[in-house]
């Protein structure tokens, strides 16, 4: 691995790293929104909401992400829905992540003392208002570290999108491997990039967790 090699191909890895981080970020945001709805639906007393939510979570968690990626990517093509590759990747990963985030959020909501809801109802709040103003903010504070870990996990799992040609870090590593006929070094560099990214975000998460403990 020479200086010339790094000068020529290192920019590709930075491009792939930016794609990977952006893909993970938007997927987590959408996953939180969808997961919140799934968590509330699963805890609903109405079977019209709880059963479909439970079924969705079980199906998504019980099937491989690669299979889901192929179904959505080629399913959109069959339906003549023309979306950019990045959008297809975000949709797939966020739908997958939502099932896991739903369980995180559900556990966070259930961890809030039941007396909080009773106190909110006693001052005239209805259940929906109490959830939005009292329960959910407390649950969100408790689960933010877990959501941070989900983001870090997604950065690694998002490498699966390279199999359908999305321009993430693994795809760039494949490009470099094909251009240089070096089957080993390009992937070592990709592993180093993934390690650096996950280490940076892990440290940021640890700093945030310490601040949460100090605020308590």
Short mmCIF file of C-alpha atoms in Angstrom, two decimals:
data_model
loop_
_atom_site.label_atom_id
_atom_site.label_comp_id
_atom_site.label_asym_id
_atom_site.label_seq_id
_atom_site.Cartn_x
_atom_site.Cartn_y
_atom_site.Cartn_z
CA UNK A 1 0.00 0.00 0.00
CA UNK A 2 1.88 3.04 -1.30
CA UNK A 3 1.37 6.79 -1.00
CA UNK A 4 0.16 6.78 -4.59
CA UNK A 5 -2.43 4.15 -3.73
CA UNK A 6 -3.74 6.25 -0.84
CA UNK A 7 -3.81 9.45 -2.89
CA UNK A 8 -5.72 7.74 -5.66
CA UNK A 9 -8.26 5.70 -3.72
CA UNK A 10 -8.59 7.24 -0.26
CA UNK A 11 -11.13 9.86 -1.52
CA UNK A 12 -13.39 6.98 -2.56
CA UNK A 13 -13.41 5.68 1.00
CA UNK A 14 -14.30 9.11 2.36
CA UNK A 15 -17.18 9.31 -0.12
CA UNK A 16 -18.33 5.87 0.97
CA UNK A 17 -18.03 6.84 4.64
CA UNK A 18 -20.20 9.91 4.08
CA UNK A 19 -22.79 7.79 2.27
CA UNK A 20 -22.76 5.22 5.09
CA UNK A 21 -23.20 7.82 7.85
CA UNK A 22 -25.99 9.62 5.97
CA UNK A 23 -27.77 6.35 5.23
CA UNK A 24 -27.59 5.30 8.89
CA UNK A 25 -28.66 8.73 10.18
CA UNK A 26 -31.80 9.06 8.05
CA UNK A 27 -32.68 5.40 8.63
CA UNK A 28 -32.55 5.87 12.41
CA UNK A 29 -34.68 9.04 12.23
CA UNK A 30 -37.36 7.29 10.17
CA UNK A 31 -36.96 4.16 12.28
CA UNK A 32 -37.68 6.14 15.46
CA UNK A 33 -40.82 7.68 13.93
CA UNK A 34 -42.11 4.34 12.65
CA UNK A 35 -40.96 2.48 15.76
CA UNK A 36 -42.82 4.93 18.01
CA UNK A 37 -46.04 4.24 16.17
CA UNK A 38 -45.43 0.50 16.29
CA UNK A 39 -44.66 0.57 20.02
CA UNK A 40 -47.84 2.49 20.83
CA UNK A 41 -49.88 0.25 18.54
CA UNK A 42 -48.46 -2.91 20.12
CA UNK A 43 -49.38 -1.66 23.61
CA UNK A 44 -52.86 -0.62 22.47
CA UNK A 45 -55.83 -2.35 24.05
CA UNK A 46 -57.39 -2.60 20.59
CA UNK A 47 -56.55 -5.78 18.72
CA UNK A 48 -56.94 -3.88 15.43
CA UNK A 49 -53.71 -2.08 16.30
CA UNK A 50 -51.82 -4.49 18.56
CA UNK A 51 -52.04 -7.62 16.36
CA UNK A 52 -50.76 -6.01 13.10
CA UNK A 53 -47.98 -4.23 15.02
CA UNK A 54 -46.95 -7.46 16.74
CA UNK A 55 -47.05 -9.35 13.42
CA UNK A 56 -44.94 -6.71 11.66
CA UNK A 57 -42.30 -6.77 14.38
CA UNK A 58 -42.13 -10.56 14.37
CA UNK A 59 -41.90 -10.81 10.58
CA UNK A 60 -39.20 -8.15 10.23
CA UNK A 61 -37.13 -9.52 13.11
CA UNK A 62 -37.54 -13.05 11.79
CA UNK A 63 -36.30 -12.43 8.24
CA UNK A 64 -32.81 -11.41 7.00
CA UNK A 65 -32.15 -7.79 6.13
CA UNK A 66 -30.77 -8.84 2.74
CA UNK A 67 -34.05 -10.53 1.83
CA UNK A 68 -35.97 -7.41 2.87
CA UNK A 69 -33.62 -5.27 0.79
CA UNK A 70 -34.21 -7.38 -2.32
CA UNK A 71 -37.98 -7.42 -1.78
CA UNK A 72 -38.22 -3.64 -1.44
CA UNK A 73 -35.63 -2.73 -4.09
CA UNK A 74 -36.98 -5.03 -6.78
CA UNK A 75 -40.57 -4.66 -5.56
CA UNK A 76 -40.41 -0.92 -6.21
CA UNK A 77 -39.00 -1.67 -9.67
CA UNK A 78 -41.89 -4.06 -10.44
CA UNK A 79 -44.37 -1.39 -9.30
CA UNK A 80 -42.67 1.14 -11.61
CA UNK A 81 -41.69 3.31 -8.64
CA UNK A 82 -38.50 5.06 -9.63
CA UNK A 83 -36.58 6.06 -6.51
CA UNK A 84 -32.90 6.90 -6.12
CA UNK A 85 -30.82 4.06 -4.71
CA UNK A 86 -30.18 6.08 -1.56
CA UNK A 87 -33.93 6.44 -0.91
CA UNK A 88 -34.46 2.70 -1.44
CA UNK A 89 -31.71 1.96 1.05
CA UNK A 90 -33.13 4.36 3.64
CA UNK A 91 -36.62 2.87 3.26
CA UNK A 92 -35.37 -0.69 3.65
CA UNK A 93 -33.11 -0.08 6.63
CA UNK A 94 -35.61 2.20 8.41
CA UNK A 95 -38.40 -0.38 8.02
CA UNK A 96 -36.06 -3.00 9.44
CA UNK A 97 -34.79 -0.76 12.22
CA UNK A 98 -38.32 0.29 13.18
CA UNK A 99 -39.10 -3.22 14.40
CA UNK A 100 -36.12 -3.17 16.79
CA UNK A 101 -36.61 0.44 17.84
CA UNK A 102 -40.28 -0.31 18.59
CA UNK A 103 -39.21 -2.81 21.23
CA UNK A 104 -36.72 -0.32 22.69
CA UNK A 105 -39.40 2.37 22.90
CA UNK A 106 -41.98 -0.03 24.31
CA UNK A 107 -39.58 -1.06 27.06
CA UNK A 108 -38.80 2.60 27.77
CA UNK A 109 -42.47 3.53 28.07
CA UNK A 110 -43.22 0.59 30.32
CA UNK A 111 -40.25 1.52 32.52
CA UNK A 112 -41.85 4.87 33.39
CA UNK A 113 -43.62 4.69 36.75
CA UNK A 114 -47.36 4.09 36.34
CA UNK A 115 -47.96 6.81 38.88
CA UNK A 116 -46.88 9.35 36.26
CA UNK A 117 -49.88 8.49 34.10
CA UNK A 118 -52.21 8.47 37.09
CA UNK A 119 -50.94 11.90 38.17
CA UNK A 120 -51.41 13.27 34.67
CA UNK A 121 -54.94 11.91 34.44
CA UNK A 122 -55.76 13.32 37.86
CA UNK A 123 -55.07 16.89 36.66
CA UNK A 124 -57.37 16.49 33.67
CA UNK A 125 -55.11 15.21 30.90
CA UNK A 126 -56.51 12.56 28.59
CA UNK A 127 -54.40 9.51 27.85
CA UNK A 128 -53.06 10.76 24.51
CA UNK A 129 -52.01 14.12 25.94
CA UNK A 130 -50.40 12.45 28.96
CA UNK A 131 -48.42 10.16 26.67
CA UNK A 132 -47.15 13.07 24.58
CA UNK A 133 -46.36 15.48 27.40
CA UNK A 134 -45.43 13.24 30.35
CA UNK A 135 -44.68 9.62 29.52
CA UNK A 136 -42.98 9.76 26.15
CA UNK A 137 -40.43 12.51 27.04
CA UNK A 138 -39.32 10.53 30.11
CA UNK A 139 -39.14 7.31 28.12
CA UNK A 140 -37.15 9.02 25.36
CA UNK A 141 -34.54 10.21 27.84
CA UNK A 142 -34.14 6.66 29.14
CA UNK A 143 -33.82 5.05 25.71
CA UNK A 144 -31.54 7.58 23.98
CA UNK A 145 -28.40 5.54 24.80
CA UNK A 146 -30.05 2.46 23.28
CA UNK A 147 -31.02 4.46 20.19
CA UNK A 148 -27.41 5.61 19.92
CA UNK A 149 -26.28 1.99 19.98
CA UNK A 150 -28.85 1.22 17.27
CA UNK A 151 -27.32 3.94 15.09
CA UNK A 152 -23.85 2.47 15.57
CA UNK A 153 -25.16 -1.00 14.72
CA UNK A 154 -26.85 0.34 11.59
CA UNK A 155 -23.59 1.84 10.34
CA UNK A 156 -22.15 -1.66 10.24
CA UNK A 157 -25.26 -3.44 8.99
CA UNK A 158 -25.83 -0.87 6.23
CA UNK A 159 -22.91 -2.44 4.35
CA UNK A 160 -25.47 -4.91 3.00
CA UNK A 161 -26.71 -2.27 0.53
CA UNK A 162 -23.51 -2.70 -1.49
CA UNK A 163 -24.92 -5.93 -2.96
CA UNK A 164 -27.34 -3.91 -5.10
CA UNK A 165 -24.81 -1.29 -6.13
CA UNK A 166 -25.42 1.46 -3.58
CA UNK A 167 -22.38 3.68 -3.17
CA UNK A 168 -21.56 2.92 0.45
CA UNK A 169 -18.15 2.12 1.91
CA UNK A 170 -18.22 -1.58 1.04
CA UNK A 171 -19.15 -0.78 -2.55
CA UNK A 172 -16.19 1.62 -2.77
CA UNK A 173 -13.93 -1.11 -1.36
CA UNK A 174 -15.17 -3.47 -4.09
CA UNK A 175 -14.43 -0.80 -6.72
CA UNK A 176 -10.89 -0.37 -5.41
CA UNK A 177 -10.38 -4.15 -5.24
CA UNK A 178 -11.52 -4.49 -8.85
CA UNK A 179 -9.36 -1.62 -10.08
CA UNK A 180 -6.20 -2.74 -8.32
CA UNK A 181 -6.67 -6.54 -8.42
CA UNK A 182 -5.94 -6.49 -4.69
CA UNK A 183 -8.55 -8.66 -2.92
CA UNK A 184 -7.25 -8.04 0.59
CA UNK A 185 -5.96 -4.52 1.25
CA UNK A 186 -9.07 -2.56 0.11
CA UNK A 187 -11.24 -4.42 2.61
CA UNK A 188 -8.72 -3.92 5.41
CA UNK A 189 -8.95 -0.18 4.75
CA UNK A 190 -12.75 -0.38 4.78
CA UNK A 191 -12.60 -2.22 8.11
CA UNK A 192 -10.37 0.54 9.51
CA UNK A 193 -12.85 3.19 8.35
CA UNK A 194 -15.76 1.33 9.95
CA UNK A 195 -13.77 0.94 13.16
CA UNK A 196 -12.94 4.65 13.28
CA UNK A 197 -16.55 5.66 12.63
CA UNK A 198 -18.00 3.33 15.25
CA UNK A 199 -15.34 4.35 17.78
CA UNK A 200 -16.07 8.06 17.28
CA UNK A 201 -19.82 7.64 17.73
CA UNK A 202 -19.34 5.24 20.66
CA UNK A 203 -17.22 7.85 22.45
CA UNK A 204 -19.79 10.56 21.73
CA UNK A 205 -22.48 8.28 23.14
CA UNK A 206 -20.44 7.63 26.29
CA UNK A 207 -19.99 11.39 26.80
CA UNK A 208 -23.73 11.92 26.40
CA UNK A 209 -24.53 9.11 28.86
CA UNK A 210 -22.20 10.67 31.46
CA UNK A 211 -23.97 14.01 31.07
CA UNK A 212 -27.33 12.30 31.53
CA UNK A 213 -26.13 10.73 34.77
CA UNK A 214 -24.85 14.10 36.01
CA UNK A 215 -28.17 15.79 35.20
CA UNK A 216 -30.01 13.12 37.23
#
